[in-house]
């Protein structure tokens, strides 16, 4: 196996704020002590290990890969305490060769991310080990793309996924649009899905405009699926529904440096922060004006009391890897400054996307796959020759062609049996979809197919007689009010988002108090206004009305066949 090497002079991390604890600077020659859990492993050296030692190292790598859902990072020349000892060239080459042999044993690949000189003719090397799970074509990361109208979201995705720079008038975004009115107005109004594929050493697959979506999926070791969301305020409910329904692993907030940060951008930022979705920021149009003022404004917002993040300007390959490794553990928010016209710094963003982690542990994914199926319907299409097709996210379980499911809830709260006919993922046919993956399904009904709508679910048929799925109008949730200009009382109407559900609900009761103000928390009884929905305990809820926002967790559900006392 050939190991791809990218050498650099040093590892520099510029901390932009002290809002979080100070990050480790690689130039100090030390890392935090080796974590017991997670996908990061320190090795002082790997030189000619015995057969027993080699097998132990392979088992250890297999465990680290499982912890990192297919990706592990090895720091060679570093002690368990995090001290940089370094190795000379001969010992480093021997250690890297052993690491490659360990990866070969597991069917994994290795890529040298960065190398730093420490002392005289000694160095430390950071290596990415990647193994695609046996039951998957590739490692997939879902990224929601947010930002105000005119920030350049669709143009940026067009440049990233097509490999061709923009002409300065939005030519690259045309393939992102799905409707004629979007092309005419230049505004995205619905959810658009685009994919960016990488091979085992980080090269972009999408460079050939003749390549099909199926070829991108099959040739990619890492697949980044973008959800291009609307930036105009009139489409805010569609944007929020995508964030709650598709559960993206990361969010990419796109900001234009040609203007100040407006209300819509701050709204998107607040929603992403409330939903606890890891995010990074891309500042576009730096070919028109310098981004300094926008970066300063972002720093002020991110370091404020409501966020307490550590903004980090990514301006080198070293800072790409440092930002990626500290994004979750240290509340780092990477900031990229790019140009869609000149392609300036786009390579840094691509490299960051290549090393971006899904953030869901392999053990958690396996646990969800063993549970009964639950597919949240977010979009509905009618395809000629196929019939009704639904798009959405499989939250739990595994679905294959021919799987029997129940769809609902219907107006009376009941569910109807259907059978899955075909499955498509990333615009290409497949035979199986697993928990945490988005897909499009077509199916045949046992009888007349009911009228489908966004917010319905497909659930497994293997329920006990006492646990049949059923819709509900009433549910209780423990909520926190993020903002309200005055106070919330009984009778307050608000738009509720739970997974792919988006419906108006009325607060029928507030436990322990008669009103709720900003930053208040309480247990609240909600009632859906229009139709019953499928809600279960533990689901996350986001409600909003105008500038008012709140989040919470469902604590109790009252099915339609249960009378409230």
XYZ file of C-alpha atoms in Angstrom:
565
model
C 0.000 0.000 0.000
C 1.323 3.389 -0.941
C 1.154 6.020 1.776
C 0.277 9.527 0.620
C 2.489 12.116 2.359
C 1.888 15.789 2.928
C 4.727 17.347 4.893
C 4.644 20.725 6.574
C 6.959 22.906 8.626
C 5.014 22.962 11.856
C 1.667 22.749 13.576
C 0.336 26.184 14.513
C -2.974 26.787 16.235
C -4.072 30.386 16.700
C -6.629 30.687 19.468
C -8.957 33.591 18.812
C -10.602 33.671 22.222
C -10.242 32.555 25.781
C -13.938 31.753 26.030
C -12.992 28.069 26.251
C -9.917 26.552 27.853
C -6.695 27.261 25.965
C -5.932 24.825 23.189
C -2.690 22.939 22.873
C -0.200 24.555 20.493
C 1.796 21.938 18.603
C 4.835 24.217 18.640
C 4.987 23.701 22.423
C 5.953 20.085 21.704
C 3.223 18.479 23.795
C -0.305 17.107 23.435
C -2.905 16.288 26.085
C -2.440 12.813 27.634
C -3.614 9.989 25.384
C -7.408 9.549 25.723
C -8.598 6.135 26.888
C -11.705 6.379 24.709
C -12.067 7.761 21.200
C -10.151 7.225 17.965
C -6.790 8.886 18.794
C -3.771 6.686 19.564
C -0.230 7.763 20.565
C 2.726 5.550 19.650
C 6.332 6.305 20.598
C 7.587 3.911 17.919
C 6.500 0.827 15.961
C 9.769 -0.895 15.028
C 9.950 -4.635 14.220
C 7.263 -5.801 16.685
C 7.052 -9.511 17.537
C 4.162 -11.516 16.071
C 2.269 -11.418 19.373
C 2.876 -7.680 19.741
C 1.793 -7.111 16.118
C -1.493 -8.955 16.653
C -2.111 -6.880 19.790
C -1.464 -3.670 17.836
C -3.894 -4.774 15.098
C -6.584 -5.495 17.696
C -5.955 -2.087 19.237
C -6.273 -0.407 15.814
C -9.509 -2.270 15.170
C -10.910 -0.894 18.448
C -9.797 2.675 17.654
C -11.426 2.389 14.219
C -14.674 1.256 15.822
C -14.519 4.202 18.221
C -14.053 6.571 15.275
C -16.729 4.881 13.089
C -14.131 3.871 10.502
C -11.470 6.529 11.118
C -8.564 6.642 13.580
C -5.690 9.102 14.067
C -2.216 7.859 15.067
C 0.432 10.197 16.500
C 3.830 8.550 15.892
C 6.783 9.666 18.017
C 4.560 10.782 20.912
C 4.508 9.239 24.394
C 1.279 8.323 26.231
C 1.710 11.477 28.304
C 1.570 13.563 25.113
C 5.244 14.556 24.984
C 6.885 14.921 21.560
C 9.983 12.682 21.574
C 10.245 12.249 17.811
C 12.027 9.623 15.728
C 14.893 9.820 13.260
C 14.115 9.197 9.586
C 14.987 5.490 9.667
C 12.893 4.733 12.747
C 10.015 6.867 11.463
C 9.999 5.089 8.097
C 10.055 1.723 9.884
C 7.195 2.785 12.189
C 5.115 4.023 9.272
C 5.735 0.763 7.432
C 4.533 -1.203 10.475
C 1.456 1.012 10.720
C 0.696 0.371 7.048
C 1.043 -3.395 7.614
C -1.367 -3.157 10.563
C -3.854 -1.298 8.377
C -3.424 -3.852 5.564
C -4.346 -6.594 8.015
C -7.705 -4.875 8.575
C -8.267 -3.777 4.990
C -7.715 -0.124 5.938
C -5.786 2.702 4.257
C -3.309 5.195 5.723
C -2.677 8.842 4.882
C 0.013 11.034 6.468
C -1.772 14.213 7.518
C 1.218 16.233 8.765
C 4.799 15.890 9.950
C 6.698 18.133 12.376
C 10.404 18.375 13.073
C 11.346 18.133 16.776
C 15.010 18.437 17.689
C 17.895 17.463 15.433
C 16.767 15.136 12.601
C 13.785 13.883 14.567
C 10.125 14.246 13.717
C 6.571 13.481 14.815
C 3.981 12.278 12.291
C 0.186 12.298 12.369
C -1.491 9.560 10.305
C -5.144 9.036 9.382
C -6.213 5.383 9.255
C -9.518 4.757 7.476
C -11.516 1.575 7.045
C -14.867 1.566 5.309
C -17.277 -0.700 7.256
C -17.814 -4.061 5.549
C -21.530 -3.399 5.110
C -21.112 0.066 3.585
C -19.784 1.498 0.309
C -18.171 4.432 2.109
C -18.121 6.626 5.207
C -20.858 9.247 4.887
C -21.156 12.650 6.554
C -24.292 14.807 6.244
C -23.684 18.581 6.201
C -26.487 21.166 6.277
C -25.637 24.366 4.386
C -27.087 27.529 5.978
C -26.802 31.267 5.555
C -28.722 34.330 4.409
C -30.019 34.760 0.873
C -27.258 35.976 -1.425
C -24.400 34.626 0.718
C -23.372 32.211 -2.030
C -24.472 28.844 -0.598
C -25.618 27.232 -3.851
C -22.693 28.729 -5.770
C -20.213 27.313 -3.228
C -21.759 23.849 -3.484
C -21.702 24.072 -7.263
C -17.986 24.885 -7.223
C -17.188 22.138 -4.685
C -19.185 19.366 -6.348
C -18.478 20.259 -10.000
C -14.826 21.299 -9.688
C -15.329 24.401 -11.863
C -14.951 27.973 -10.584
C -17.881 30.398 -10.793
C -17.993 33.174 -13.400
C -18.916 35.804 -10.805
C -22.595 35.783 -11.791
C -23.763 32.558 -10.193
C -23.258 30.140 -13.093
C -22.005 27.378 -10.766
C -25.262 27.332 -8.798
C -27.618 26.523 -11.699
C -27.323 22.744 -11.282
C -28.246 23.084 -7.598
C -31.739 24.427 -8.324
C -34.732 22.106 -8.647
C -37.465 24.525 -9.825
C -37.796 27.097 -12.626
C -38.662 29.875 -10.175
C -35.390 29.199 -8.322
C -33.399 29.688 -11.527
C -35.268 32.917 -12.305
C -34.984 34.412 -8.812
C -31.613 32.902 -7.863
C -33.082 31.841 -4.488
C -33.238 28.307 -3.134
C -36.733 27.524 -1.862
C -36.515 23.806 -1.041
C -34.010 21.220 0.139
C -31.435 20.214 -2.467
C -29.061 17.276 -1.927
C -25.566 17.229 -3.439
C -22.634 14.864 -2.853
C -18.869 15.373 -2.739
C -16.800 12.183 -2.950
C -13.191 11.546 -1.898
C -10.972 8.561 -2.639
C -8.799 6.854 -0.022
C -6.053 9.521 -0.116
C -8.299 12.585 -0.255
C -8.589 13.274 -3.974
C -11.973 14.621 -5.101
C -13.994 12.175 -7.232
C -16.369 14.817 -8.688
C -13.790 16.429 -11.006
C -15.280 14.852 -14.152
C -18.603 16.438 -15.142
C -19.568 13.200 -16.954
C -19.467 11.108 -13.779
C -22.826 9.879 -12.500
C -24.112 9.978 -8.920
C -23.879 6.179 -8.750
C -20.218 6.264 -9.854
C -19.427 8.932 -7.243
C -20.964 6.751 -4.535
C -19.200 3.556 -5.661
C -15.745 5.152 -6.115
C -15.738 7.211 -2.895
C -14.117 6.158 0.354
C -15.600 9.260 2.021
C -18.886 10.812 0.877
C -20.020 14.242 2.087
C -23.730 14.808 1.447
C -24.736 18.472 1.455
C -28.269 19.698 2.145
C -28.572 23.092 0.456
C -31.180 24.931 2.555
C -33.089 28.119 1.801
C -31.699 31.408 3.100
C -34.719 33.693 2.671
C -36.905 34.311 5.726
C -40.090 33.169 3.975
C -38.594 29.662 3.727
C -37.327 29.515 7.320
C -39.791 26.809 8.354
C -38.495 24.554 5.549
C -34.931 25.151 6.730
C -35.760 24.366 10.369
C -37.673 21.243 9.315
C -34.594 19.972 7.455
C -32.368 20.537 10.502
C -34.724 18.651 12.829
C -35.851 16.001 10.335
C -32.597 15.005 8.638
C -30.379 15.321 11.754
C -27.218 16.484 9.928
C -23.857 15.592 11.472
C -22.508 19.122 10.865
C -23.718 22.513 9.677
C -21.840 24.826 7.303
C -22.829 28.475 7.771
C -22.036 30.561 4.687
C -21.468 34.294 5.207
C -20.778 36.935 2.557
C -17.961 39.371 3.354
C -19.653 42.008 1.231
C -22.028 43.014 4.041
C -22.557 42.846 7.789
C -24.003 39.762 9.462
C -27.772 40.134 9.195
C -30.722 38.836 11.159
C -31.231 35.721 9.054
C -27.642 34.583 9.548
C -27.949 35.139 13.299
C -31.246 33.238 13.263
C -29.642 30.234 11.558
C -26.698 30.389 13.955
C -29.007 30.446 16.984
C -31.042 27.469 15.738
C -27.943 25.372 15.005
C -26.541 26.216 18.434
C -29.845 25.356 20.136
C -29.980 21.980 18.366
C -26.347 21.358 19.428
C -25.214 20.652 15.856
C -21.421 21.112 15.392
C -20.834 23.839 12.830
C -18.148 25.652 10.877
C -18.274 28.932 8.948
C -17.311 29.747 5.368
C -16.830 33.429 4.426
C -17.314 33.869 0.661
C -16.622 36.604 -1.908
C -13.163 37.496 -0.551
C -12.197 38.360 -4.143
C -14.499 41.411 -3.857
C -13.595 42.787 -0.444
C -11.323 41.801 2.490
C -13.081 39.631 5.119
C -11.513 41.279 8.193
C -14.628 43.134 9.396
C -16.865 40.080 8.998
C -14.371 37.884 10.882
C -14.253 40.389 13.748
C -18.058 40.416 13.880
C -18.154 36.607 13.920
C -15.653 36.522 16.772
C -17.839 38.845 18.849
C -20.911 36.663 18.280
C -19.217 33.307 18.868
C -17.463 34.381 22.070
C -20.632 35.928 23.576
C -22.380 34.395 26.579
C -24.937 32.538 24.465
C -22.306 30.610 22.489
C -18.946 30.520 24.329
C -17.181 29.093 21.265
C -13.552 29.383 20.189
C -13.398 30.849 16.654
C -10.382 29.662 14.685
C -9.311 31.099 11.347
C -8.136 28.236 9.116
C -5.379 29.486 6.793
C -3.077 26.465 6.369
C -3.215 22.673 6.075
C -1.894 22.379 9.626
C -4.744 24.442 11.010
C -7.209 22.309 9.013
C -6.268 19.179 10.936
C -5.987 21.001 14.258
C -9.455 22.521 13.814
C -10.955 19.163 12.895
C -9.485 17.364 15.905
C -10.540 20.078 18.382
C -13.940 20.986 16.921
C -16.005 18.816 19.241
C -13.810 18.507 22.335
C -12.815 22.178 22.601
C -15.897 23.967 21.131
C -13.772 25.217 18.235
C -15.602 26.843 15.303
C -13.382 26.726 12.187
C -13.679 29.758 9.881
C -12.690 29.507 6.196
C -12.329 32.491 3.844
C -12.820 31.440 0.221
C -13.553 32.769 -3.252
C -15.842 30.868 -5.625
C -14.427 32.845 -8.570
C -10.652 32.518 -8.007
C -10.915 29.258 -5.970
C -8.707 30.849 -3.280
C -8.489 28.633 -0.142
C -11.095 26.167 -1.473
C -8.483 23.413 -1.178
C -8.369 24.006 2.610
C -12.144 23.609 2.826
C -12.009 20.434 0.743
C -9.291 18.965 2.978
C -11.371 19.816 6.064
C -14.398 18.046 4.579
C -12.186 15.041 3.826
C -11.193 14.611 7.491
C -14.611 15.631 8.914
C -16.009 12.969 11.235
C -19.690 11.908 11.395
C -19.603 12.251 15.181
C -21.767 9.176 15.854
C -20.006 6.264 17.512
C -19.986 2.876 15.814
C -21.488 1.260 18.911
C -24.394 3.728 18.871
C -24.983 3.109 15.172
C -25.054 -0.658 15.720
C -27.473 -0.240 18.635
C -29.857 1.821 16.508
C -29.705 -0.714 13.675
C -30.949 -3.464 16.012
C -34.075 -1.514 17.010
C -37.444 -1.651 15.156
C -37.525 0.471 11.993
C -38.565 4.122 12.137
C -38.350 6.185 8.930
C -39.338 9.887 9.068
C -40.977 11.125 5.859
C -39.820 14.627 4.937
C -40.555 14.896 1.202
C -43.094 13.288 -1.137
C -42.754 12.928 -4.918
C -44.758 11.317 -7.696
C -42.517 9.649 -10.278
C -43.916 8.514 -13.616
C -43.874 4.748 -13.892
C -43.077 4.337 -10.187
C -45.798 6.178 -8.323
C -45.419 7.807 -4.940
C -41.850 8.152 -3.626
C -41.017 9.419 -0.128
C -37.715 10.918 1.022
C -36.478 11.187 4.561
C -34.238 9.783 7.292
C -34.122 6.284 8.746
C -33.802 6.986 12.466
C -33.720 3.366 13.654
C -33.443 -0.113 12.203
C -32.534 -1.451 8.751
C -34.787 -1.374 5.673
C -34.338 -3.593 2.608
C -36.359 -4.105 -0.535
C -39.451 -6.123 0.352
C -39.560 -4.990 3.998
C -43.103 -4.763 5.416
C -43.784 -1.508 7.265
C -46.702 0.542 8.538
C -47.252 4.136 7.418
C -49.113 6.769 9.417
C -50.597 8.209 11.418
C -53.824 8.548 9.409
C -56.468 11.126 10.463
C -57.853 8.678 13.058
C -54.356 7.983 14.434
C -54.033 4.497 12.928
C -51.366 3.047 10.597
C -51.654 1.135 7.300
C -49.422 -1.681 6.081
C -47.143 -1.148 3.048
C -44.199 -2.995 1.446
C -40.962 -1.310 0.343
C -40.473 -1.755 -3.420
C -37.303 0.223 -4.270
C -34.639 2.223 -2.394
C -32.470 5.102 -3.661
C -29.598 6.782 -1.827
C -27.502 9.685 -3.147
C -29.479 9.620 -6.425
C -28.523 5.981 -7.050
C -30.424 2.692 -6.476
C -29.416 0.463 -3.570
C -30.829 -2.544 -1.753
C -30.507 -1.453 1.865
C -30.646 1.633 4.071
C -29.370 1.676 7.661
C -30.071 3.770 10.754
C -28.757 7.306 10.365
C -28.925 7.303 6.563
C -31.242 9.369 4.364
C -32.979 7.681 1.434
C -35.912 7.720 -0.965
C -38.375 4.806 -0.869
C -41.174 3.639 -3.104
C -43.647 1.050 -1.882
C -46.835 -0.829 -2.585
C -49.796 -0.673 -0.235
C -51.869 -3.555 1.089
C -55.045 -2.001 -0.245
C -55.479 1.568 -1.402
C -52.469 3.761 -0.613
C -53.500 6.510 1.844
C -52.811 10.185 1.226
C -49.262 10.818 2.411
C -47.869 14.016 3.920
C -44.632 15.285 5.365
C -44.325 14.360 9.043
C -45.642 10.823 8.684
C -43.461 7.861 9.636
C -42.842 4.335 8.428
C -42.494 1.956 11.363
C -41.804 -1.742 11.774
C -44.675 -4.226 11.814
C -43.145 -6.414 14.537
C -44.859 -4.721 17.473
C -46.627 -6.596 20.226
C -50.429 -6.451 20.397
C -50.194 -3.967 23.258
C -47.658 -1.728 21.528
C -49.236 -0.919 18.151
C -48.039 2.454 16.762
C -50.653 5.156 17.144
C -50.872 8.886 16.498
C -51.347 11.517 19.165
C -52.711 15.031 19.518
C -51.475 15.654 23.065
C -47.920 15.332 24.366
C -45.907 16.709 27.269
C -42.370 18.082 27.034
C -39.740 19.575 29.303
C -38.903 22.845 27.522
C -36.589 25.833 27.886
C -37.446 29.215 26.377
C -34.466 30.618 24.473
C -36.125 33.951 23.751
C -39.511 35.624 24.103
C -40.168 39.362 24.134
C -42.673 39.160 27.011
C -44.155 35.988 28.539
C -45.705 32.730 27.277
C -49.081 31.804 28.786
C -51.571 28.948 28.405
C -53.194 29.187 24.962
C -49.957 30.322 23.230
C -49.845 29.040 19.629
C -46.485 28.092 18.142
C -44.974 26.090 15.263
C -43.549 22.843 16.643
C -40.732 20.898 14.963
C -40.198 17.277 16.069
C -38.118 15.284 13.594
C -39.845 15.794 10.238
C -43.047 16.996 11.968
C -43.930 20.639 11.433
C -47.318 21.670 12.784
C -48.995 24.397 14.808
C -49.595 23.431 18.428
C -51.292 25.116 21.366
C -49.909 25.144 24.906
C -52.727 23.645 26.990
C -50.937 23.863 30.316
C -47.721 24.983 32.025
C -46.820 22.907 35.092
C -45.820 24.732 38.257
C -46.247 28.243 36.875
C -48.667 30.306 34.833
C -46.124 31.837 32.468
C -42.706 31.349 30.881
C -40.111 34.031 30.164
C -36.735 33.980 28.417
C -34.419 31.336 29.965
C -37.300 29.787 31.974
C -37.854 26.010 31.982
C -40.995 24.021 32.733
C -43.005 20.953 31.792
C -45.577 21.953 29.166
C -48.617 20.182 27.671
C -48.991 20.706 23.892
C -51.905 19.934 21.552
C -51.540 19.626 17.786
C -54.080 21.777 15.940
C -54.595 20.012 12.600
C -53.941 16.265 12.748
C -52.375 13.572 14.934
C -48.642 12.884 14.671
C -46.337 10.049 15.676
C -44.405 11.232 18.746
C -42.456 9.162 21.256
C -40.720 9.928 24.522
C -37.170 11.257 24.216
C -37.668 13.055 20.890
C -36.191 16.545 20.676
C -38.636 19.423 20.157
C -37.998 22.918 18.799
C -40.801 25.497 18.797
C -40.821 28.998 17.358
C -43.212 31.859 16.678
C -41.775 35.008 15.123
C -38.619 35.819 17.070
C -39.644 33.536 19.965
C -37.761 30.244 20.227
C -37.606 27.308 22.616
C -36.232 23.765 22.782
C -37.051 20.698 24.823
C -37.535 16.930 25.038
C -40.797 14.969 24.884
C -41.462 13.335 28.260
C -44.945 11.811 27.841
C -47.295 10.974 24.964
C -51.091 10.529 25.066
C -52.299 8.371 22.103
C -55.709 9.112 20.608
C -57.237 5.999 22.157
C -56.371 7.260 25.680
C -58.725 9.735 27.327
C -57.088 12.614 29.216
C -58.191 12.920 32.821
